[in-house]
């Protein structure tokens, strides 16, 4: 089967090489890398020698001698990896990120075969278990010409593939697993909890599973809740978190002390970027004390602002709910004379929800996000744009992320210093401020004319609902990937999809990575084309 896939991929590459222009051939690079990945992770008899070009790539280079990518390939080398080489493009090696493992500081740990082998309901097929050579590439799209982005001349960053291993490092009968939710709410929290419980119970036969209540402080301030499948059976249909959550309460010594005292040897931490940074500290302290405890983080943020992974769970549900608010604002605005519908959406440091909801609804006239500045008065400003839109259409819909415009909202010194329990700056309500400024502007410029602003703030509505079908499935895959990783002895890691494939990523790397809207990306260009809004670039 693998050989057939390889041949099909090579046939596609030949077609692309014949019909694509040099400037478009970068599409073939991602397919080539997929073929390379297949050839390097499965022992196929037709694997090519290092330095030997895939035929379609060779055809392209021969047909385009003036292209800077068309130099002769390097010859010879190891049989471990396919090598594509040219002046600007050389796939020379895979830089596999080291994943922390219990055996790093506890050598000689006993192992046993995976109990899935003995499941009465399922028999693993050949290739079911993930091997150490199966990796997920961080980047799969390259510009071979190096014109629009650097060509891949260095080694390619990769992560261990997620999934069940043939050998595990925990005896399921001695596992005491702890699950905790921290920070704000997000659709899918209860689904993750449910699937952790059901996965541990059904896949591995674990019977001692506990929920830590009230966030990080619950480790040392309250008794854990014993969990079993019957109790959590319907939790995926509920919003919020059945374990309760809170911000703050992080006391490293007390938390690790409670983990040790209560005998927990698997800890599943669900939370956002601040929670992940706390999880890194817990992992490092557990390792320093040489405890036989695995720590994993499951990143949660409705804003979708955690980096490396494709997206955070709950995000698609939030976008779906945000569309309902935008639709309501559009109806209100369209039904009034000179009506403006103003919607504030979640997004402290990034505008992913606002961006995706804008593209999905097609009712939005202007989208304001934290990644781009805007101004109100003068030529090219927001007021001028809205004035033109009202003259043309008679109404307008304005979407603003909560973190947008914070630098232009007047505030007192005390407001500048204010922090929430997690230490984040307290934002002022940009929606309420914009509503006030819009009314002031209209009274000044159009005194006596009818005007209506309808302000809708669905902030807590969109995060408190149950997960939709897509997010429920996603939460299940995240939870089960985390279980497989911990049972295999990995620790200090995060599970998540990268380019659609699930991988294990070092926890410290995820904790420091941010996912912000790239305003030079096609998605933001699509927003601009849909709304026709100005770029708010002031001319000197």
Short mmCIF file of C-alpha atoms in Angstrom, two decimals:
data_model
loop_
_atom_site.label_atom_id
_atom_site.label_comp_id
_atom_site.label_asym_id
_atom_site.label_seq_id
_atom_site.Cartn_x
_atom_site.Cartn_y
_atom_site.Cartn_z
CA UNK A 1 0.00 0.00 0.00
CA UNK A 2 2.83 2.38 0.86
CA UNK A 3 4.49 1.71 -2.50
CA UNK A 4 1.23 2.48 -4.33
CA UNK A 5 0.90 5.77 -2.45
CA UNK A 6 4.49 6.64 -3.36
CA UNK A 7 3.86 5.94 -7.04
CA UNK A 8 0.65 8.00 -7.08
CA UNK A 9 2.44 10.93 -5.44
CA UNK A 10 5.27 10.73 -7.96
CA UNK A 11 2.76 10.68 -10.83
CA UNK A 12 1.11 13.82 -9.48
CA UNK A 13 4.49 15.50 -9.25
CA UNK A 14 5.21 14.70 -12.91
CA UNK A 15 1.93 16.36 -13.88
CA UNK A 16 2.69 19.43 -11.78
CA UNK A 17 6.20 19.67 -13.20
CA UNK A 18 4.84 19.67 -16.77
CA UNK A 19 2.06 22.19 -16.27
CA UNK A 20 3.14 24.59 -13.51
CA UNK A 21 5.24 27.67 -14.09
CA UNK A 22 8.47 28.05 -12.09
CA UNK A 23 6.83 30.60 -9.81
CA UNK A 24 4.07 28.11 -8.98
CA UNK A 25 6.22 25.03 -8.58
CA UNK A 26 6.59 25.65 -4.81
CA UNK A 27 3.34 23.67 -4.46
CA UNK A 28 5.26 20.60 -5.56
CA UNK A 29 7.71 21.03 -2.71
CA UNK A 30 5.13 20.16 -0.09
CA UNK A 31 4.14 17.04 -2.03
CA UNK A 32 7.79 16.11 -2.46
CA UNK A 33 8.36 16.42 1.27
CA UNK A 34 5.33 14.23 1.94
CA UNK A 35 6.86 11.57 -0.32
CA UNK A 36 10.20 12.00 1.43
CA UNK A 37 8.52 11.60 4.81
CA UNK A 38 6.81 8.43 3.64
CA UNK A 39 10.09 7.07 2.30
CA UNK A 40 12.00 7.87 5.47
CA UNK A 41 9.57 6.50 8.02
CA UNK A 42 8.51 3.22 6.40
CA UNK A 43 10.97 0.53 5.23
CA UNK A 44 9.82 0.59 1.58
CA UNK A 45 11.95 -1.46 -0.82
CA UNK A 46 11.77 1.31 -3.46
CA UNK A 47 13.20 4.07 -1.26
CA UNK A 48 15.64 6.25 -3.17
CA UNK A 49 19.26 6.83 -2.28
CA UNK A 50 20.24 10.08 -0.62
CA UNK A 51 21.03 12.64 -3.30
CA UNK A 52 18.76 10.99 -5.90
CA UNK A 53 15.99 13.28 -7.13
CA UNK A 54 12.36 12.28 -7.40
CA UNK A 55 11.73 12.00 -11.18
CA UNK A 56 9.22 14.89 -11.31
CA UNK A 57 11.65 17.19 -9.51
CA UNK A 58 14.46 16.15 -11.85
CA UNK A 59 12.21 16.83 -14.86
CA UNK A 60 11.40 20.29 -13.57
CA UNK A 61 15.04 21.20 -12.91
CA UNK A 62 16.10 19.94 -16.33
CA UNK A 63 13.32 21.88 -18.06
CA UNK A 64 14.11 25.10 -16.20
CA UNK A 65 17.88 25.62 -16.36
CA UNK A 66 17.53 29.36 -15.71
CA UNK A 67 15.66 28.83 -12.45
CA UNK A 68 17.93 29.40 -9.42
CA UNK A 69 16.78 26.04 -8.05
CA UNK A 70 18.10 24.02 -10.97
CA UNK A 71 21.61 22.98 -9.99
CA UNK A 72 22.83 19.42 -10.11
CA UNK A 73 22.05 17.20 -7.12
CA UNK A 74 24.64 16.06 -4.64
CA UNK A 75 25.54 12.40 -5.02
CA UNK A 76 25.95 9.53 -2.62
CA UNK A 77 25.23 9.37 1.09
CA UNK A 78 23.10 7.56 3.60
CA UNK A 79 20.02 5.50 2.73
CA UNK A 80 18.18 6.92 5.75
CA UNK A 81 16.71 10.02 4.11
CA UNK A 82 15.84 11.19 0.61
CA UNK A 83 17.91 14.23 -0.32
CA UNK A 84 16.79 16.90 -2.74
CA UNK A 85 19.68 19.22 -3.50
CA UNK A 86 20.25 22.34 -5.58
CA UNK A 87 21.88 25.72 -5.24
CA UNK A 88 19.03 27.11 -3.13
CA UNK A 89 17.28 23.97 -1.96
CA UNK A 90 18.84 21.14 0.01
CA UNK A 91 16.82 18.77 2.15
CA UNK A 92 19.75 17.43 4.12
CA UNK A 93 18.44 16.28 7.50
CA UNK A 94 15.54 16.13 9.93
CA UNK A 95 15.99 18.06 13.19
CA UNK A 96 13.86 15.95 15.53
CA UNK A 97 13.00 17.85 18.71
CA UNK A 98 13.98 15.96 21.85
CA UNK A 99 10.96 14.96 23.90
CA UNK A 100 11.45 14.58 27.68
CA UNK A 101 11.00 11.03 28.96
CA UNK A 102 10.90 9.53 32.44
CA UNK A 103 13.87 7.31 31.65
CA UNK A 104 15.99 10.47 31.16
CA UNK A 105 16.27 10.76 34.94
CA UNK A 106 14.84 7.42 36.10
CA UNK A 107 16.81 4.76 34.19
CA UNK A 108 15.75 1.16 34.48
CA UNK A 109 12.00 1.76 34.68
CA UNK A 110 10.04 -1.44 34.03
CA UNK A 111 8.00 -1.68 30.84
CA UNK A 112 5.17 -3.84 29.60
CA UNK A 113 3.29 -4.45 26.38
CA UNK A 114 0.42 -2.16 25.55
CA UNK A 115 -2.85 -3.54 27.00
CA UNK A 116 -4.64 -2.51 23.81
CA UNK A 117 -3.16 -5.77 22.46
CA UNK A 118 -5.50 -7.64 24.79
CA UNK A 119 -8.62 -5.56 24.21
CA UNK A 120 -11.74 -7.73 23.77
CA UNK A 121 -13.21 -5.12 21.42
CA UNK A 122 -10.32 -4.21 19.14
CA UNK A 123 -7.27 -5.86 17.63
CA UNK A 124 -4.42 -3.56 16.53
CA UNK A 125 -3.51 -4.00 12.88
CA UNK A 126 0.08 -4.05 11.55
CA UNK A 127 1.43 -0.51 11.71
CA UNK A 128 -1.10 0.55 14.36
CA UNK A 129 1.57 1.45 16.89
CA UNK A 130 3.64 4.58 16.31
CA UNK A 131 7.37 3.96 15.93
CA UNK A 132 10.27 6.22 16.95
CA UNK A 133 11.01 7.07 13.30
CA UNK A 134 7.54 8.46 12.60
CA UNK A 135 7.71 12.24 12.77
CA UNK A 136 5.65 15.30 11.88
CA UNK A 137 7.32 18.18 10.03
CA UNK A 138 6.80 21.68 11.42
CA UNK A 139 6.77 23.26 7.95
CA UNK A 140 5.61 21.59 4.73
CA UNK A 141 5.31 24.48 2.27
CA UNK A 142 8.40 26.08 0.77
CA UNK A 143 9.29 28.53 -1.96
CA UNK A 144 12.02 26.73 -3.88
CA UNK A 145 13.04 29.90 -5.69
CA UNK A 146 13.65 31.74 -2.42
CA UNK A 147 11.98 34.84 -3.88
CA UNK A 148 9.02 35.20 -1.52
CA UNK A 149 10.43 33.30 1.45
CA UNK A 150 13.77 31.63 2.25
CA UNK A 151 14.35 28.30 0.56
CA UNK A 152 14.77 25.35 2.98
CA UNK A 153 18.56 25.19 3.10
CA UNK A 154 18.76 24.04 6.72
CA UNK A 155 17.50 20.90 8.41
CA UNK A 156 13.75 20.53 8.76
CA UNK A 157 12.25 20.83 12.23
CA UNK A 158 10.19 17.80 13.23
CA UNK A 159 8.32 16.39 16.23
CA UNK A 160 7.53 12.87 17.39
CA UNK A 161 4.24 11.59 15.98
CA UNK A 162 1.45 11.16 18.52
CA UNK A 163 -0.36 7.91 19.12
CA UNK A 164 -0.15 4.57 20.94
CA UNK A 165 3.22 2.89 21.50
CA UNK A 166 3.83 -0.84 21.58
CA UNK A 167 5.55 -0.59 24.98
CA UNK A 168 4.28 1.42 27.96
CA UNK A 169 6.03 2.61 31.13
CA UNK A 170 3.09 2.58 33.55
CA UNK A 171 1.28 -0.37 35.09
CA UNK A 172 -2.38 0.65 34.64
CA UNK A 173 -3.22 -0.88 38.03
CA UNK A 174 -0.87 1.53 39.82
CA UNK A 175 -1.74 4.68 37.87
CA UNK A 176 -3.26 7.55 39.84
CA UNK A 177 -4.22 10.20 37.29
CA UNK A 178 -5.11 13.82 38.10
CA UNK A 179 -7.00 16.14 35.73
CA UNK A 180 -7.19 19.90 36.31
CA UNK A 181 -8.71 22.82 34.37
CA UNK A 182 -7.30 26.33 34.83
CA UNK A 183 -8.03 29.83 33.59
CA UNK A 184 -11.08 31.00 31.66
CA UNK A 185 -13.84 28.92 30.15
CA UNK A 186 -13.73 27.47 26.66
CA UNK A 187 -16.08 25.21 24.67
CA UNK A 188 -14.88 21.62 24.92
CA UNK A 189 -13.39 21.61 28.43
CA UNK A 190 -15.88 19.00 29.62
CA UNK A 191 -15.30 16.93 26.49
CA UNK A 192 -11.56 16.79 27.18
CA UNK A 193 -12.22 15.74 30.79
CA UNK A 194 -14.70 13.09 29.68
CA UNK A 195 -12.40 11.64 27.04
CA UNK A 196 -9.43 11.54 29.41
CA UNK A 197 -11.51 9.53 31.87
CA UNK A 198 -13.04 7.22 29.26
CA UNK A 199 -9.73 6.78 27.42
CA UNK A 200 -7.77 5.90 30.55
CA UNK A 201 -10.52 3.55 31.70
CA UNK A 202 -11.36 1.75 28.45
CA UNK A 203 -8.06 1.80 26.53
CA UNK A 204 -5.64 1.10 29.38
CA UNK A 205 -7.73 -0.21 32.26
CA UNK A 206 -6.87 2.65 34.66
CA UNK A 207 -9.30 2.82 37.59
CA UNK A 208 -7.87 5.58 39.81
CA UNK A 209 -8.77 8.85 38.06
CA UNK A 210 -9.28 12.11 39.96
CA UNK A 211 -10.50 15.57 39.11
CA UNK A 212 -8.73 18.50 40.79
CA UNK A 213 -11.29 21.20 41.51
CA UNK A 214 -10.92 25.00 41.26
CA UNK A 215 -7.79 25.18 39.11
CA UNK A 216 -4.20 25.07 40.36
CA UNK A 217 -5.17 25.98 43.92
CA UNK A 218 -7.32 22.84 44.07
CA UNK A 219 -4.21 20.64 44.33
CA UNK A 220 -3.58 21.88 47.86
CA UNK A 221 -6.89 23.43 49.01
CA UNK A 222 -9.56 20.78 48.40
CA UNK A 223 -10.12 17.05 48.12
CA UNK A 224 -9.95 15.63 44.59
CA UNK A 225 -13.07 14.20 42.99
CA UNK A 226 -13.04 10.52 42.01
CA UNK A 227 -14.05 10.17 38.35
CA UNK A 228 -15.39 7.24 36.35
CA UNK A 229 -17.05 6.85 32.94
CA UNK A 230 -20.61 6.68 34.25
CA UNK A 231 -20.20 10.01 36.06
CA UNK A 232 -18.78 11.88 33.05
CA UNK A 233 -20.94 10.21 30.40
CA UNK A 234 -22.91 13.35 29.45
CA UNK A 235 -20.34 16.01 30.29
CA UNK A 236 -19.53 16.65 26.62
CA UNK A 237 -23.02 18.11 26.23
CA UNK A 238 -22.38 20.75 28.89
CA UNK A 239 -20.64 24.10 28.66
CA UNK A 240 -18.06 25.28 31.18
CA UNK A 241 -16.05 22.84 33.28
CA UNK A 242 -17.59 20.40 35.74
CA UNK A 243 -14.36 20.54 37.78
CA UNK A 244 -14.64 24.35 38.21
CA UNK A 245 -11.75 26.66 37.43
CA UNK A 246 -10.02 29.79 38.66
CA UNK A 247 -7.22 32.16 37.78
CA UNK A 248 -4.12 32.47 39.91
CA UNK A 249 -3.50 30.19 42.89
CA UNK A 250 -0.21 28.92 41.49
CA UNK A 251 2.09 27.87 44.36
CA UNK A 252 4.75 25.53 42.98
CA UNK A 253 5.88 23.96 46.27
CA UNK A 254 2.32 23.33 47.44
CA UNK A 255 1.22 21.92 44.09
CA UNK A 256 4.14 19.51 43.65
CA UNK A 257 3.94 18.62 47.34
CA UNK A 258 0.27 17.70 46.91
CA UNK A 259 1.05 15.66 43.79
CA UNK A 260 3.64 13.70 45.76
CA UNK A 261 1.51 13.35 48.90
CA UNK A 262 -1.60 12.17 47.06
CA UNK A 263 0.42 9.71 44.98
CA UNK A 264 -0.50 11.11 41.58
CA UNK A 265 1.81 9.78 38.87
CA UNK A 266 0.02 11.20 35.83
CA UNK A 267 -1.08 14.85 35.70
CA UNK A 268 -3.17 16.27 32.86
CA UNK A 269 -3.20 20.09 32.91
CA UNK A 270 -5.76 21.88 30.71
CA UNK A 271 -5.32 25.63 30.26
CA UNK A 272 -4.07 28.59 28.27
CA UNK A 273 -0.61 30.07 27.80
CA UNK A 274 -0.26 31.13 31.45
CA UNK A 275 -1.35 27.68 32.59
CA UNK A 276 1.16 26.08 30.22
CA UNK A 277 3.97 28.20 31.70
CA UNK A 278 2.91 26.96 35.13
CA UNK A 279 2.91 23.39 33.81
CA UNK A 280 6.52 23.85 32.66
CA UNK A 281 7.51 24.84 36.21
CA UNK A 282 5.66 21.84 37.66
CA UNK A 283 7.38 19.49 35.19
CA UNK A 284 10.82 20.93 35.99
CA UNK A 285 10.26 20.67 39.75
CA UNK A 286 8.99 17.09 39.42
CA UNK A 287 12.10 16.24 37.41
CA UNK A 288 14.34 17.99 39.94
CA UNK A 289 12.81 15.87 42.72
CA UNK A 290 13.18 12.78 40.48
CA UNK A 291 9.54 11.80 40.93
CA UNK A 292 8.02 9.06 38.80
CA UNK A 293 5.34 11.47 37.56
CA UNK A 294 4.46 12.37 33.97
CA UNK A 295 3.15 15.87 33.24
CA UNK A 296 1.28 16.81 30.08
CA UNK A 297 -0.42 20.00 29.00
CA UNK A 298 -3.55 20.25 26.88
CA UNK A 299 -3.61 23.81 25.50
CA UNK A 300 -6.91 25.64 25.86
CA UNK A 301 -7.64 29.12 24.58
CA UNK A 302 -10.80 30.30 22.91
CA UNK A 303 -8.74 33.11 21.32
CA UNK A 304 -6.63 30.54 19.40
CA UNK A 305 -3.46 32.39 20.44
CA UNK A 306 -1.28 29.39 21.34
CA UNK A 307 1.40 28.79 18.73
CA UNK A 308 2.83 25.78 16.85
CA UNK A 309 -0.40 23.73 16.88
CA UNK A 310 -2.91 24.26 14.07
CA UNK A 311 -5.64 25.57 16.36
CA UNK A 312 -6.92 25.40 19.92
CA UNK A 313 -10.02 23.44 20.87
CA UNK A 314 -13.20 25.49 21.26
CA UNK A 315 -12.13 28.01 18.65
CA UNK A 316 -14.43 26.77 15.90
CA UNK A 317 -17.39 26.74 18.30
CA UNK A 318 -16.57 30.30 19.33
CA UNK A 319 -16.48 31.45 15.70
CA UNK A 320 -19.82 29.76 15.07
CA UNK A 321 -21.40 31.57 18.03
CA UNK A 322 -19.77 34.87 17.05
CA UNK A 323 -21.49 34.64 13.67
CA UNK A 324 -24.85 34.62 15.42
CA UNK A 325 -23.98 37.87 17.17
CA UNK A 326 -22.86 39.40 13.86
CA UNK A 327 -26.10 38.29 12.18
CA UNK A 328 -28.13 39.94 14.95
CA UNK A 329 -26.10 43.16 14.61
CA UNK A 330 -26.66 43.13 10.85
CA UNK A 331 -30.43 42.77 11.26
CA UNK A 332 -30.51 45.63 13.78
CA UNK A 333 -28.39 47.90 11.58
CA UNK A 334 -30.26 47.12 8.38
CA UNK A 335 -33.60 47.78 10.05
CA UNK A 336 -32.65 51.32 11.16
CA UNK A 337 -31.97 54.60 9.40
CA UNK A 338 -28.21 55.13 9.40
CA UNK A 339 -27.85 52.09 11.62
CA UNK A 340 -24.53 50.72 12.84
CA UNK A 341 -24.25 47.26 14.39
CA UNK A 342 -21.22 47.07 16.68
CA UNK A 343 -20.00 43.66 17.89
CA UNK A 344 -17.14 43.12 20.34
CA UNK A 345 -15.56 39.67 20.22
CA UNK A 346 -12.96 37.92 22.35
CA UNK A 347 -9.31 38.37 21.46
CA UNK A 348 -6.97 40.07 23.89
CA UNK A 349 -3.75 39.84 21.94
CA UNK A 350 -4.94 38.40 18.65
CA UNK A 351 -7.94 38.75 16.38
CA UNK A 352 -8.50 35.21 15.12
CA UNK A 353 -12.15 35.01 16.22
CA UNK A 354 -12.97 38.40 14.70
CA UNK A 355 -11.13 37.52 11.47
CA UNK A 356 -12.74 34.11 10.96
CA UNK A 357 -16.21 35.30 11.98
CA UNK A 358 -15.90 38.20 9.53
CA UNK A 359 -14.92 35.92 6.65
CA UNK A 360 -17.66 33.42 7.54
CA UNK A 361 -20.54 35.89 7.93
CA UNK A 362 -19.93 38.22 4.94
CA UNK A 363 -22.08 40.83 6.76
CA UNK A 364 -19.16 42.80 8.22
CA UNK A 365 -18.08 46.17 6.83
CA UNK A 366 -15.03 46.69 9.05
CA UNK A 367 -12.98 44.32 11.24
CA UNK A 368 -10.63 45.76 13.87
CA UNK A 369 -8.05 43.47 15.51
CA UNK A 370 -5.14 43.97 17.95
CA UNK A 371 -2.53 43.26 15.26
CA UNK A 372 -3.43 46.40 13.29
CA UNK A 373 -3.67 50.00 14.46
CA UNK A 374 -6.60 52.22 13.56
CA UNK A 375 -7.63 55.80 14.16
CA UNK A 376 -10.98 57.57 14.21
CA UNK A 377 -10.68 61.10 12.85
CA UNK A 378 -9.31 62.49 9.61
CA UNK A 379 -8.71 61.25 6.11
CA UNK A 380 -8.57 57.47 5.88
CA UNK A 381 -9.93 57.11 9.43
CA UNK A 382 -12.75 54.93 10.71
CA UNK A 383 -15.33 57.73 10.82
CA UNK A 384 -14.71 58.72 7.20
CA UNK A 385 -15.08 55.10 6.09
CA UNK A 386 -18.32 54.57 8.03
CA UNK A 387 -19.72 57.85 6.69
CA UNK A 388 -19.14 56.64 3.14
CA UNK A 389 -20.62 53.22 3.87
CA UNK A 390 -23.75 54.74 5.43
CA UNK A 391 -24.22 56.95 2.37
CA UNK A 392 -23.86 53.95 0.06
CA UNK A 393 -25.73 51.24 1.98
CA UNK A 394 -27.67 53.01 4.72
CA UNK A 395 -26.17 50.75 7.39
CA UNK A 396 -22.86 49.21 8.50
CA UNK A 397 -21.59 46.40 10.73
CA UNK A 398 -18.40 46.88 12.74
CA UNK A 399 -16.59 43.99 14.47
CA UNK A 400 -13.86 44.73 17.01
CA UNK A 401 -11.68 42.33 19.02
CA UNK A 402 -11.43 43.22 22.72
CA UNK A 403 -7.70 43.94 22.49
CA UNK A 404 -7.97 46.33 19.55
CA UNK A 405 -7.48 50.06 20.06
CA UNK A 406 -6.33 49.80 23.66
CA UNK A 407 -3.53 52.28 23.01
CA UNK A 408 -5.91 55.05 21.88
CA UNK A 409 -8.53 54.72 24.64
CA UNK A 410 -7.99 57.42 27.28
CA UNK A 411 -7.30 55.98 30.74
CA UNK A 412 -6.17 57.06 34.17
CA UNK A 413 -2.86 56.11 35.75
CA UNK A 414 -4.68 53.68 38.06
CA UNK A 415 -6.30 51.99 35.05
CA UNK A 416 -2.89 51.61 33.40
CA UNK A 417 -1.54 49.78 36.47
CA UNK A 418 -4.56 47.51 37.06
CA UNK A 419 -3.97 43.75 36.70
CA UNK A 420 -6.21 40.68 36.86
CA UNK A 421 -5.49 37.67 39.18
CA UNK A 422 -3.27 36.13 36.47
CA UNK A 423 -1.17 39.28 36.21
CA UNK A 424 -2.54 40.40 32.84
CA UNK A 425 -3.32 44.10 32.22
CA UNK A 426 -7.03 44.87 32.59
CA UNK A 427 -8.40 46.06 29.26
CA UNK A 428 -10.97 48.82 28.95
CA UNK A 429 -14.17 48.07 27.04
CA UNK A 430 -13.30 49.07 23.48
CA UNK A 431 -16.86 48.35 22.36
CA UNK A 432 -18.48 50.72 24.84
CA UNK A 433 -15.84 53.36 24.06
CA UNK A 434 -16.42 53.06 20.30
CA UNK A 435 -20.18 53.31 20.76
CA UNK A 436 -19.75 56.54 22.72
CA UNK A 437 -17.29 57.98 20.18
CA UNK A 438 -19.55 57.08 17.26
CA UNK A 439 -22.49 58.92 18.81
CA UNK A 440 -20.33 61.95 19.56
CA UNK A 441 -19.02 62.02 16.01
CA UNK A 442 -22.49 61.79 14.47
CA UNK A 443 -23.91 64.55 16.64
CA UNK A 444 -21.00 66.76 15.63
CA UNK A 445 -21.02 66.04 11.89
CA UNK A 446 -24.68 65.19 11.23
CA UNK A 447 -26.68 67.04 13.87
CA UNK A 448 -30.42 66.42 13.62
CA UNK A 449 -30.13 63.35 11.36
CA UNK A 450 -31.35 59.94 12.49
CA UNK A 451 -28.63 57.59 13.73
CA UNK A 452 -28.57 54.34 15.71
CA UNK A 453 -25.76 52.27 17.22
CA UNK A 454 -26.65 48.80 18.48
CA UNK A 455 -23.84 47.35 20.60
CA UNK A 456 -23.69 43.58 21.10
CA UNK A 457 -21.14 42.01 23.45
CA UNK A 458 -21.37 38.19 23.27
CA UNK A 459 -17.99 37.71 25.01
CA UNK A 460 -19.09 35.26 27.69
CA UNK A 461 -21.85 33.71 25.59
CA UNK A 462 -19.50 32.34 22.96
CA UNK A 463 -17.16 30.67 25.46
CA UNK A 464 -19.79 29.19 27.81
CA UNK A 465 -21.57 26.96 25.30
CA UNK A 466 -20.98 23.23 24.70
CA UNK A 467 -18.54 22.34 21.95
CA UNK A 468 -19.90 21.77 18.46
CA UNK A 469 -19.39 18.48 16.62
CA UNK A 470 -16.04 19.47 15.13
CA UNK A 471 -14.58 20.58 18.45
CA UNK A 472 -15.99 17.52 20.25
CA UNK A 473 -14.11 15.25 17.85
CA UNK A 474 -10.99 17.40 18.16
CA UNK A 475 -11.13 17.24 21.98
CA UNK A 476 -11.41 13.46 21.82
CA UNK A 477 -8.30 13.16 19.64
CA UNK A 478 -6.35 15.56 21.88
CA UNK A 479 -7.29 13.67 25.04
CA UNK A 480 -6.46 10.24 23.64
CA UNK A 481 -3.17 11.47 22.16
CA UNK A 482 -2.20 12.81 25.60
CA UNK A 483 -3.03 9.48 27.24
CA UNK A 484 -0.95 7.50 24.74
CA UNK A 485 2.00 9.84 25.26
CA UNK A 486 1.95 9.65 29.04
CA UNK A 487 1.52 5.87 29.07
CA UNK A 488 4.59 5.67 26.79
CA UNK A 489 6.60 7.45 29.49
CA UNK A 490 6.82 10.87 27.88
CA UNK A 491 6.56 13.90 30.15
CA UNK A 492 6.70 17.67 29.81
CA UNK A 493 4.89 17.61 26.47
CA UNK A 494 1.79 18.87 24.68
CA UNK A 495 -0.33 16.98 22.16
CA UNK A 496 -1.68 18.80 19.13
CA UNK A 497 -2.07 18.81 15.36
CA UNK A 498 0.66 20.26 13.15
CA UNK A 499 -0.30 20.49 9.49
CA UNK A 500 -3.18 18.13 10.25
CA UNK A 501 -1.03 15.42 11.87
CA UNK A 502 -0.94 14.91 15.64
CA UNK A 503 2.42 15.31 17.31
CA UNK A 504 4.09 15.53 20.73
CA UNK A 505 5.67 18.93 21.30
CA UNK A 506 7.93 19.91 24.22
CA UNK A 507 5.82 21.78 26.77
CA UNK A 508 8.35 24.60 27.17
CA UNK A 509 8.23 25.29 23.44
CA UNK A 510 4.44 25.60 23.35
CA UNK A 511 4.36 27.75 26.50
CA UNK A 512 6.48 30.41 24.79
CA UNK A 513 4.86 30.30 21.33
CA UNK A 514 2.19 32.81 20.32
CA UNK A 515 -0.21 32.55 17.42
CA UNK A 516 -1.09 36.00 16.11
CA UNK A 517 -2.77 37.13 12.92
CA UNK A 518 -0.20 37.70 10.20
CA UNK A 519 -1.42 40.85 8.47
CA UNK A 520 0.79 39.98 5.47
CA UNK A 521 -0.99 36.62 5.12
CA UNK A 522 -3.69 35.81 2.57
CA UNK A 523 -6.40 35.58 5.23
CA UNK A 524 -6.06 39.21 6.24
CA UNK A 525 -5.99 40.16 2.56
CA UNK A 526 -9.28 38.28 2.17
CA UNK A 527 -10.77 40.27 5.05
CA UNK A 528 -9.74 43.52 3.38
CA UNK A 529 -11.21 42.36 0.06
CA UNK A 530 -14.51 41.32 1.69
CA UNK A 531 -14.97 44.48 3.76
CA UNK A 532 -13.16 47.02 1.53
CA UNK A 533 -12.04 48.70 4.75
CA UNK A 534 -9.09 51.12 4.76
CA UNK A 535 -5.64 50.07 5.91
CA UNK A 536 -5.59 52.98 8.41
CA UNK A 537 -2.07 53.87 7.32
CA UNK A 538 -1.59 57.57 7.99
CA UNK A 539 0.20 59.49 5.26
CA UNK A 540 3.01 61.79 6.38
#
